[in-house]
């Protein structure tokens, strides 16, 4: 089973897949350098790096997007300071926010799945729904598991604390939608 | 910006700098696994001593390690605070609604603090004594056994190398784009809310399109130079193992023995 999966993964990859995946990994890294944008009405600042993950999911699709995020997380795990704020190393995977990093890995798959349900439509409501489900709900659900496990907090208490991130996440979804609509003609 | 382009690598001529990066990578991985053997003050004390000795061997000033620790401070404070406020057991010092400050919570928070700190220290030792490309090379080398289960190690290695190679290029491109947009009136960190949110779009779209153009051009260049996925290839950058690299394995073997013995107390 694993062997078959890996064979398909390697066998179906073209050189263009390799370069696209690599460049998007580099893009996620670069976006991590930009400082979060603080906005008075939002309780937490907008982290630009999240756009990289969302855009990788939208543009690369589920397979290459997941691979792109996976390699990014591997580089972070190896100690390179590629998360926003210069964080990196295995330590980030043991902190309370480790669940969100794992959720990043699954986001391209979930977004791809929802888009398939809409028949791969590029209509705004289809991409909006996929970003809401894959980009926000999935991340919060998995991220809360991380908080719950690391800190011994009841799960639903951790989940409800994610409300503070909702306004910023919605802004990110709308902006990602706008960017994707403009970029898709170049794909 | 320049500091970021170089990652965290700091030139030096210490024993740790000269180690094979695979030895350092294996040591870091081993440490992360070993740290879960720690369960009392004796075992955590041993881990701290081993970490400090390794840091001393790099001959790099403590200020650098503090800089490595600082970005993680919020995460550590957040995790430890959650532990203190919501864990109960042992003597109860304060009880107020859902918040509980207890002996068990405080002890556990100290352990978590030590665990996170030492993991960060060991990661910092790896990244300040090893260039990023060598870290990626070492990781790809250690992945070779996965070829037995047909994991595409070569593609994985190539993607890592390309990604690391183009981080400075994209960084430079992003800086140029931001300056160009500023010249046209965009504001990224001031102005009203709508203006700042909208400024993200003219920054990200050119960066995205530029990335995709690089990807296409690079794929064509690699194809023209007869790069073929899955075919055997030689390597220009080679890693060589020396006898002195074994000391790292001995170091962690001793740590393992000490932890196994001391955790019974």
Short mmCIF file of C-alpha atoms in Angstrom, two decimals:
data_model
loop_
_atom_site.label_atom_id
_atom_site.label_comp_id
_atom_site.label_asym_id
_atom_site.label_seq_id
_atom_site.Cartn_x
_atom_site.Cartn_y
_atom_site.Cartn_z
CA UNK A 1 0.00 0.00 0.00
CA UNK A 2 2.65 2.50 1.04
CA UNK A 3 4.89 1.30 -1.75
CA UNK A 4 2.15 1.87 -4.29
CA UNK A 5 1.41 5.30 -2.91
CA UNK A 6 5.05 6.36 -3.07
CA UNK A 7 5.43 4.94 -6.55
CA UNK A 8 2.49 6.99 -7.74
CA UNK A 9 3.81 10.04 -5.95
CA UNK A 10 7.18 9.76 -7.63
CA UNK A 11 6.00 8.35 -10.90
CA UNK A 12 3.45 11.02 -11.67
CA UNK A 13 5.79 13.89 -10.82
CA UNK A 14 7.20 15.84 -13.72
CA UNK A 15 10.08 18.25 -13.66
CA UNK A 16 7.60 21.10 -13.71
CA UNK A 17 5.91 19.59 -10.65
CA UNK A 18 9.28 19.60 -8.91
CA UNK A 19 10.01 23.23 -9.73
CA UNK A 20 6.49 24.44 -8.94
CA UNK A 21 6.52 22.66 -5.59
CA UNK A 22 9.97 24.02 -4.77
CA UNK A 23 9.11 27.61 -5.71
CA UNK A 24 5.96 27.54 -3.61
CA UNK A 25 7.92 26.16 -0.67
CA UNK A 26 10.30 29.08 -1.14
CA UNK A 27 7.32 31.43 -1.35
CA UNK A 28 5.89 30.19 1.95
CA UNK A 29 9.33 30.71 3.49
CA UNK A 30 9.63 34.24 2.11
CA UNK A 31 6.16 35.26 3.25
CA UNK A 32 7.16 34.25 6.76
CA UNK A 33 9.67 37.08 6.81
CA UNK A 34 7.04 39.77 6.40
CA UNK A 35 5.85 41.10 9.74
CA UNK A 36 2.20 40.53 10.62
CA UNK A 37 -0.09 43.41 9.74
CA UNK A 38 -1.64 44.82 12.90
CA UNK A 39 -5.16 46.11 12.41
CA UNK A 40 -6.88 47.93 15.22
CA UNK A 41 -10.26 46.22 14.99
CA UNK A 42 -8.80 42.71 14.76
CA UNK A 43 -7.76 41.02 18.02
CA UNK A 44 -4.75 39.31 16.45
CA UNK A 45 -2.52 40.54 13.61
CA UNK A 46 -2.76 39.11 10.10
CA UNK A 47 0.07 36.65 9.56
CA UNK A 48 1.13 36.90 5.92
CA UNK A 49 2.60 33.40 5.86
CA UNK A 50 -0.87 31.87 6.01
CA UNK A 51 -1.51 33.24 2.54
CA UNK A 52 1.34 31.13 1.23
CA UNK A 53 -0.27 27.93 2.48
CA UNK A 54 -3.73 28.89 1.19
CA UNK A 55 -2.39 29.93 -2.21
CA UNK A 56 -0.29 26.76 -2.49
CA UNK A 57 -3.46 24.77 -1.89
CA UNK A 58 -5.46 26.73 -4.46
CA UNK A 59 -2.87 26.94 -7.22
CA UNK A 60 -0.90 23.71 -6.87
CA UNK A 61 -3.83 21.48 -6.04
CA UNK A 62 -4.05 18.81 -3.34
CA UNK A 63 -1.05 16.68 -4.28
CA UNK A 64 1.61 19.26 -5.05
CA UNK A 65 0.22 21.62 -2.43
CA UNK A 66 0.55 19.02 0.29
CA UNK A 67 4.06 18.17 -0.84
CA UNK A 68 4.99 21.86 -0.84
CA UNK A 69 3.74 22.40 2.71
CA UNK A 70 5.27 19.11 3.83
CA UNK A 71 8.73 20.11 2.67
CA UNK A 72 8.30 23.51 4.29
CA UNK A 73 7.47 21.81 7.60
CA UNK A 74 10.44 19.45 7.20
CA UNK A 75 12.78 22.40 6.78
CA UNK A 76 11.24 24.04 9.84
CA UNK A 77 11.62 20.83 11.82
CA UNK A 78 15.27 20.65 10.82
CA UNK A 79 15.78 23.88 12.71
CA UNK A 80 15.62 26.54 10.03
CA UNK A 81 13.92 29.72 11.27
CA UNK A 82 11.27 29.92 8.58
CA UNK A 83 8.12 30.47 10.62
CA UNK A 84 6.84 34.00 11.13
CA UNK A 85 8.94 35.71 13.77
CA UNK A 86 12.01 33.62 13.01
CA UNK A 87 10.78 30.52 14.79
CA UNK A 88 11.90 27.06 13.81
CA UNK A 89 13.27 23.81 15.08
CA UNK A 90 11.57 20.83 16.56
CA UNK A 91 10.47 22.90 19.53
CA UNK A 92 7.60 24.44 17.57
CA UNK A 93 6.09 20.99 17.17
CA UNK A 94 5.88 20.54 20.93
CA UNK A 95 4.32 23.88 21.78
CA UNK A 96 0.66 24.67 22.17
CA UNK A 97 0.36 25.84 18.57
CA UNK A 98 1.80 22.66 17.05
CA UNK A 99 -1.65 21.51 15.96
CA UNK A 100 -1.94 24.40 13.53
CA UNK A 101 1.29 23.39 11.80
CA UNK A 102 -0.05 19.88 11.35
CA UNK A 103 -3.31 21.38 10.08
CA UNK A 104 -1.35 23.25 7.41
CA UNK A 105 -0.32 19.88 6.07
CA UNK A 106 -3.92 18.79 5.61
CA UNK A 107 -5.31 22.07 4.30
CA UNK A 108 -4.46 21.48 0.61
CA UNK A 109 -6.14 18.07 0.75
CA UNK A 110 -9.31 19.37 2.38
CA UNK A 111 -9.52 22.36 0.05
CA UNK A 112 -8.98 20.07 -2.93
CA UNK A 113 -11.69 17.72 -1.69
CA UNK A 114 -14.27 20.48 -1.32
CA UNK A 115 -13.40 21.84 -4.74
CA UNK A 116 -13.98 18.38 -6.17
CA UNK A 117 -17.43 18.38 -4.59
CA UNK A 118 -18.13 21.57 -6.52
CA UNK A 119 -16.91 19.94 -9.73
CA UNK A 120 -13.61 21.84 -9.76
CA UNK A 121 -15.55 25.02 -10.38
CA UNK A 122 -13.67 28.31 -10.30
CA UNK A 123 -16.80 30.26 -9.40
CA UNK A 124 -16.27 32.52 -6.43
CA UNK A 125 -18.71 30.71 -4.18
CA UNK A 126 -17.03 27.33 -4.80
CA UNK A 127 -13.56 28.61 -3.95
CA UNK A 128 -15.00 30.58 -1.03
CA UNK A 129 -16.62 27.45 0.41
CA UNK A 130 -13.44 25.40 -0.02
CA UNK A 131 -11.36 28.07 1.71
CA UNK A 132 -13.85 28.36 4.57
CA UNK A 133 -13.93 24.61 5.14
CA UNK A 134 -10.27 23.83 4.46
CA UNK A 135 -8.63 27.06 5.47
CA UNK A 136 -10.53 27.98 8.62
CA UNK A 137 -12.70 25.20 10.01
CA UNK A 138 -10.21 22.41 9.44
CA UNK A 139 -7.30 24.46 10.81
CA UNK A 140 -9.22 25.43 13.94
CA UNK A 141 -10.47 21.90 14.57
CA UNK A 142 -7.01 20.34 14.25
CA UNK A 143 -5.23 23.25 15.91
CA UNK A 144 -7.45 22.90 18.96
CA UNK A 145 -6.46 19.25 19.24
CA UNK A 146 -2.87 20.41 19.52
CA UNK A 147 -3.68 22.91 22.24
CA UNK A 148 -5.74 20.31 24.07
CA UNK A 149 -3.04 17.64 23.95
CA UNK A 150 -0.09 19.84 24.86
CA UNK A 151 -1.75 21.83 27.62
CA UNK A 152 -4.27 19.39 29.09
CA UNK A 153 -7.11 21.78 28.35
CA UNK A 154 -10.56 20.39 27.52
CA UNK A 155 -10.95 20.24 23.76
CA UNK A 156 -14.08 22.36 23.43
CA UNK A 157 -12.59 25.06 25.60
CA UNK A 158 -9.60 25.20 23.25
CA UNK A 159 -11.90 25.15 20.23
CA UNK A 160 -14.02 28.04 21.48
CA UNK A 161 -10.91 30.13 22.10
CA UNK A 162 -10.36 30.15 18.34
CA UNK A 163 -13.14 32.70 17.98
CA UNK A 164 -10.49 35.36 18.47
CA UNK A 165 -8.90 34.34 15.14
CA UNK A 166 -12.10 34.28 13.10
CA UNK A 167 -12.18 37.90 11.87
CA UNK A 168 -8.60 37.76 10.64
CA UNK A 169 -9.17 34.39 9.02
CA UNK A 170 -12.18 35.70 7.13
CA UNK A 171 -10.12 38.61 5.84
CA UNK A 172 -7.47 36.15 4.67
CA UNK A 173 -10.06 34.02 2.90
CA UNK A 174 -11.51 36.99 1.03
CA UNK A 175 -8.07 38.25 0.03
CA UNK A 176 -6.97 34.78 -1.07
CA UNK A 177 -10.13 34.51 -3.14
CA UNK A 178 -9.42 37.84 -4.84
CA UNK A 179 -5.79 36.94 -5.49
CA UNK A 180 -6.69 33.51 -6.85
CA UNK A 181 -9.32 34.92 -9.20
CA UNK A 182 -6.72 37.25 -10.65
CA UNK A 183 -3.88 34.74 -10.84
CA UNK A 184 -5.71 31.69 -12.18
CA UNK A 185 -5.51 32.87 -15.80
CA UNK A 186 -1.73 32.54 -15.54
CA UNK A 187 -1.83 28.92 -14.38
CA UNK B 1 17.35 41.22 5.57
CA UNK B 2 20.98 40.27 5.01
CA UNK B 3 20.98 38.32 8.21
CA UNK B 4 17.97 36.35 7.05
CA UNK B 5 19.55 35.57 3.70
CA UNK B 6 22.33 33.78 5.51
CA UNK B 7 19.93 31.94 7.76
CA UNK B 8 21.31 31.51 11.22
CA UNK B 9 24.69 30.09 10.26
CA UNK B 10 27.63 31.65 12.07
CA UNK B 11 31.11 30.93 10.79
CA UNK B 12 33.41 29.21 13.23
CA UNK B 13 36.18 26.67 13.44
CA UNK B 14 35.06 24.66 16.44
CA UNK B 15 34.82 20.89 16.62
CA UNK B 16 31.05 21.14 16.21
CA UNK B 17 31.42 23.16 13.01
CA UNK B 18 33.66 20.50 11.50
CA UNK B 19 31.32 17.60 12.30
CA UNK B 20 29.59 15.80 9.47
CA UNK B 21 26.11 17.38 9.23
CA UNK B 22 24.55 13.92 9.29
CA UNK B 23 26.08 13.29 12.71
CA UNK B 24 24.66 16.57 14.00
CA UNK B 25 21.27 15.87 12.48
CA UNK B 26 21.15 12.37 13.96
CA UNK B 27 22.21 13.82 17.30
CA UNK B 28 19.42 16.39 17.22
CA UNK B 29 16.84 13.75 16.32
CA UNK B 30 18.13 11.43 19.03
CA UNK B 31 17.93 14.24 21.57
CA UNK B 32 14.30 14.96 20.74
CA UNK B 33 13.42 11.31 21.28
CA UNK B 34 15.57 10.99 24.41
CA UNK B 35 14.00 14.00 26.08
CA UNK B 36 10.81 12.04 26.53
CA UNK B 37 12.70 9.65 28.79
CA UNK B 38 13.02 12.49 31.29
CA UNK B 39 10.49 12.26 34.09
CA UNK B 40 12.06 13.70 37.25
CA UNK B 41 14.45 16.41 38.36
CA UNK B 42 17.51 14.17 38.04
CA UNK B 43 16.83 13.31 34.43
CA UNK B 44 15.99 16.88 33.48
CA UNK B 45 19.17 18.01 35.20
CA UNK B 46 21.25 15.61 33.10
CA UNK B 47 19.59 16.87 29.93
CA UNK B 48 20.36 20.47 30.83
CA UNK B 49 24.01 19.62 31.53
CA UNK B 50 24.43 17.79 28.24
CA UNK B 51 22.81 20.67 26.37
CA UNK B 52 25.00 23.30 28.00
CA UNK B 53 28.14 21.27 27.30
CA UNK B 54 27.22 20.94 23.62
CA UNK B 55 26.55 24.68 23.44
CA UNK B 56 29.91 25.37 25.09
CA UNK B 57 31.68 23.21 22.50
CA UNK B 58 30.46 25.47 19.68
CA UNK B 59 32.50 28.38 21.10
CA UNK B 60 29.70 30.78 20.22
CA UNK B 61 28.64 33.47 22.65
CA UNK B 62 25.56 33.08 24.84
CA UNK B 63 24.04 36.14 23.20
CA UNK B 64 23.53 34.16 20.00
CA UNK B 65 21.68 31.42 21.85
CA UNK B 66 19.48 33.99 23.52
CA UNK B 67 18.62 35.35 20.08
CA UNK B 68 17.66 31.84 19.04
CA UNK B 69 15.47 31.51 22.10
CA UNK B 70 13.78 34.90 21.87
CA UNK B 71 11.40 34.26 18.94
CA UNK B 72 10.15 31.21 20.80
CA UNK B 73 9.53 33.05 24.05
CA UNK B 74 5.89 33.78 23.31
CA UNK B 75 5.23 30.15 22.45
CA UNK B 76 6.97 28.99 25.61
CA UNK B 77 5.18 31.49 27.82
CA UNK B 78 1.86 30.61 26.22
CA UNK B 79 2.34 26.87 26.68
CA UNK B 80 3.64 27.18 30.24
CA UNK B 81 0.88 29.59 31.26
CA UNK B 82 -1.77 27.20 29.99
CA UNK B 83 -0.13 24.42 31.96
CA UNK B 84 -0.02 26.40 35.20
CA UNK B 85 -3.56 27.72 35.00
CA UNK B 86 -5.43 24.60 33.94
CA UNK B 87 -3.63 21.63 35.49
CA UNK B 88 -4.69 20.36 38.90
CA UNK B 89 -3.09 17.90 41.31
CA UNK B 90 -1.09 17.98 44.52
CA UNK B 91 -1.35 21.06 46.72
CA UNK B 92 -3.84 23.64 45.47
CA UNK B 93 -2.47 27.17 45.83
CA UNK B 94 -5.28 29.08 44.14
CA UNK B 95 -8.72 28.15 42.93
CA UNK B 96 -10.82 30.65 41.00
CA UNK B 97 -13.46 29.49 38.57
CA UNK B 98 -11.87 27.32 35.90
CA UNK B 99 -8.41 28.56 36.87
CA UNK B 100 -6.37 26.38 39.20
CA UNK B 101 -2.80 26.95 40.34
CA UNK B 102 -1.45 23.75 41.83
CA UNK B 103 1.82 22.13 42.82
CA UNK B 104 1.47 19.59 40.04
CA UNK B 105 0.79 22.33 37.49
CA UNK B 106 3.84 24.32 38.52
CA UNK B 107 6.16 21.32 38.47
CA UNK B 108 4.82 20.26 35.09
CA UNK B 109 5.27 23.76 33.73
CA UNK B 110 8.91 23.74 34.85
CA UNK B 111 9.43 20.43 33.07
CA UNK B 112 7.78 21.74 29.92
CA UNK B 113 9.89 24.88 30.08
CA UNK B 114 13.09 22.84 30.36
CA UNK B 115 11.99 20.50 27.61
CA UNK B 116 11.16 23.30 25.17
CA UNK B 117 14.30 25.26 26.06
CA UNK B 118 16.68 22.36 25.55
CA UNK B 119 15.03 21.31 22.29
CA UNK B 120 15.38 24.89 21.05
CA UNK B 121 19.01 24.97 22.18
CA UNK B 122 19.85 21.77 20.35
CA UNK B 123 18.09 23.00 17.21
CA UNK B 124 19.96 26.28 17.49
CA UNK B 125 23.27 24.44 17.80
CA UNK B 126 22.47 22.60 14.58
CA UNK B 127 21.49 25.68 12.60
CA UNK B 128 24.24 28.03 13.77
CA UNK B 129 27.02 25.54 13.05
CA UNK B 130 25.69 24.17 9.75
CA UNK B 131 24.75 26.01 6.53
CA UNK B 132 21.12 25.42 5.46
CA UNK B 133 22.08 23.65 2.25
CA UNK B 134 24.24 21.18 4.18
CA UNK B 135 21.34 20.50 6.54
CA UNK B 136 19.15 19.71 3.55
CA UNK B 137 21.91 17.51 2.06
CA UNK B 138 22.28 15.63 5.33
CA UNK B 139 18.54 15.06 5.56
CA UNK B 140 18.37 13.80 1.98
CA UNK B 141 21.29 11.48 2.70
CA UNK B 142 19.59 10.08 5.78
CA UNK B 143 16.46 9.45 3.69
CA UNK B 144 18.27 7.00 1.42
CA UNK B 145 17.01 3.87 3.23
CA UNK B 146 13.51 4.95 2.21
CA UNK B 147 14.41 4.12 -1.38
CA UNK B 148 13.75 0.52 -0.39
CA UNK B 149 10.06 1.42 -0.10
CA UNK B 150 10.31 3.50 -3.28
CA UNK B 151 10.00 6.86 -1.58
CA UNK B 152 11.09 9.45 -4.19
CA UNK B 153 14.19 10.56 -2.29
CA UNK B 154 15.84 12.23 -5.29
CA UNK B 155 12.80 14.35 -6.07
CA UNK B 156 12.48 15.25 -2.41
CA UNK B 157 16.13 16.25 -2.25
CA UNK B 158 15.87 18.29 -5.44
CA UNK B 159 12.81 20.16 -4.19
CA UNK B 160 14.60 21.05 -0.93
CA UNK B 161 17.66 22.31 -2.80
CA UNK B 162 15.64 24.40 -5.25
CA UNK B 163 13.47 25.86 -2.49
CA UNK B 164 16.49 26.91 -0.42
CA UNK B 165 18.28 28.26 -3.48
CA UNK B 166 15.38 30.53 -4.44
CA UNK B 167 14.53 31.95 -1.02
CA UNK B 168 17.03 34.83 -1.45
CA UNK B 169 15.83 35.40 -5.01
CA UNK B 170 12.19 35.63 -4.01
CA UNK B 171 13.12 37.78 -1.03
CA UNK B 172 14.84 40.24 -3.32
CA UNK B 173 11.89 40.14 -5.71
CA UNK B 174 9.42 40.77 -2.89
CA UNK B 175 11.46 43.73 -1.67
CA UNK B 176 11.52 45.24 -5.16
CA UNK B 177 7.78 44.73 -5.57
CA UNK B 178 7.03 46.39 -2.25
CA UNK B 179 9.26 49.36 -3.10
CA UNK B 180 7.68 49.66 -6.54
CA UNK B 181 4.20 49.65 -5.02
CA UNK B 182 5.25 52.19 -2.40
CA UNK B 183 6.44 54.42 -5.22
CA UNK B 184 2.87 54.22 -6.52
CA UNK B 185 1.31 55.12 -3.22
CA UNK B 186 0.77 51.77 -1.50
CA UNK B 187 1.14 51.68 2.27
CA UNK B 188 1.87 48.41 4.01
CA UNK B 189 2.20 49.44 7.64
CA UNK B 190 0.34 52.71 7.97
CA UNK B 191 -2.81 54.35 6.72
CA UNK B 192 -6.34 53.21 7.36
CA UNK B 193 -7.53 49.63 7.71
CA UNK B 194 -8.91 49.12 4.23
CA UNK B 195 -5.84 50.58 2.58
CA UNK B 196 -3.48 48.29 4.47
CA UNK B 197 -5.52 45.19 3.78
CA UNK B 198 -5.80 46.06 0.11
CA UNK B 199 -2.05 46.62 -0.09
CA UNK B 200 -1.49 42.89 0.39
CA UNK B 201 -2.95 42.10 -3.03
CA UNK B 202 -0.55 44.16 -5.21
CA UNK B 203 2.31 42.64 -3.23
CA UNK B 204 1.26 39.00 -3.45
CA UNK B 205 0.03 38.82 -7.05
CA UNK B 206 3.32 39.91 -8.72
CA UNK B 207 5.25 37.70 -6.31
CA UNK B 208 3.05 34.73 -7.20
CA UNK B 209 3.27 35.24 -10.94
CA UNK B 210 7.02 35.77 -10.70
CA UNK B 211 7.36 32.51 -8.77
CA UNK B 212 5.40 30.61 -11.38
CA UNK B 213 7.49 32.09 -14.20
CA UNK B 214 10.68 31.03 -12.42
CA UNK B 215 9.25 27.54 -11.98
CA UNK B 216 8.42 27.21 -15.68
CA UNK B 217 11.76 28.63 -16.85
CA UNK B 218 13.65 26.42 -14.42
CA UNK B 219 11.80 23.30 -15.54
CA UNK B 220 12.68 24.08 -19.16
CA UNK B 221 16.33 24.71 -18.27
CA UNK B 222 16.59 21.46 -16.36
CA UNK B 223 14.98 19.55 -19.21
CA UNK B 224 17.32 21.16 -21.73
CA UNK B 225 20.27 20.07 -19.59
CA UNK B 226 18.98 16.49 -19.73
CA UNK B 227 17.75 16.22 -16.16
CA UNK B 228 15.44 13.21 -15.96
CA UNK B 229 13.41 12.25 -12.93
CA UNK B 230 14.07 8.80 -11.57
CA UNK B 231 17.29 8.19 -13.51
CA UNK B 232 20.53 7.50 -11.61
CA UNK B 233 22.70 10.57 -11.16
CA UNK B 234 26.10 11.44 -9.71
CA UNK B 235 26.60 13.97 -6.92
CA UNK B 236 28.88 16.98 -6.93
CA UNK B 237 28.47 17.79 -3.24
CA UNK B 238 29.51 14.81 -1.14
CA UNK B 239 29.44 14.31 2.61
CA UNK B 240 32.35 12.45 4.18
CA UNK B 241 32.30 10.72 7.54
CA UNK B 242 35.35 10.88 9.83
CA UNK B 243 36.29 9.04 13.00
CA UNK B 244 35.72 12.14 15.11
CA UNK B 245 32.07 12.10 14.07
CA UNK B 246 31.61 8.96 16.15
CA UNK B 247 32.07 11.04 19.30
CA UNK B 248 28.61 12.50 18.75
CA UNK B 249 27.09 9.03 18.77
CA UNK B 250 29.03 8.14 21.94
CA UNK B 251 27.82 11.38 23.51
CA UNK B 252 24.18 10.51 22.96
CA UNK B 253 24.72 6.87 23.92
CA UNK B 254 26.01 8.02 27.30
CA UNK B 255 23.06 10.37 27.63
CA UNK B 256 20.70 7.48 26.91
CA UNK B 257 22.27 5.29 29.59
CA UNK B 258 22.15 8.04 32.19
CA UNK B 259 18.52 8.80 31.47
CA UNK B 260 17.48 5.16 31.63
CA UNK B 261 19.24 4.68 34.96
CA UNK B 262 18.19 7.94 36.61
CA UNK B 263 14.54 7.90 35.62
CA UNK B 264 13.86 5.13 38.12
CA UNK B 265 14.50 7.39 41.11
#
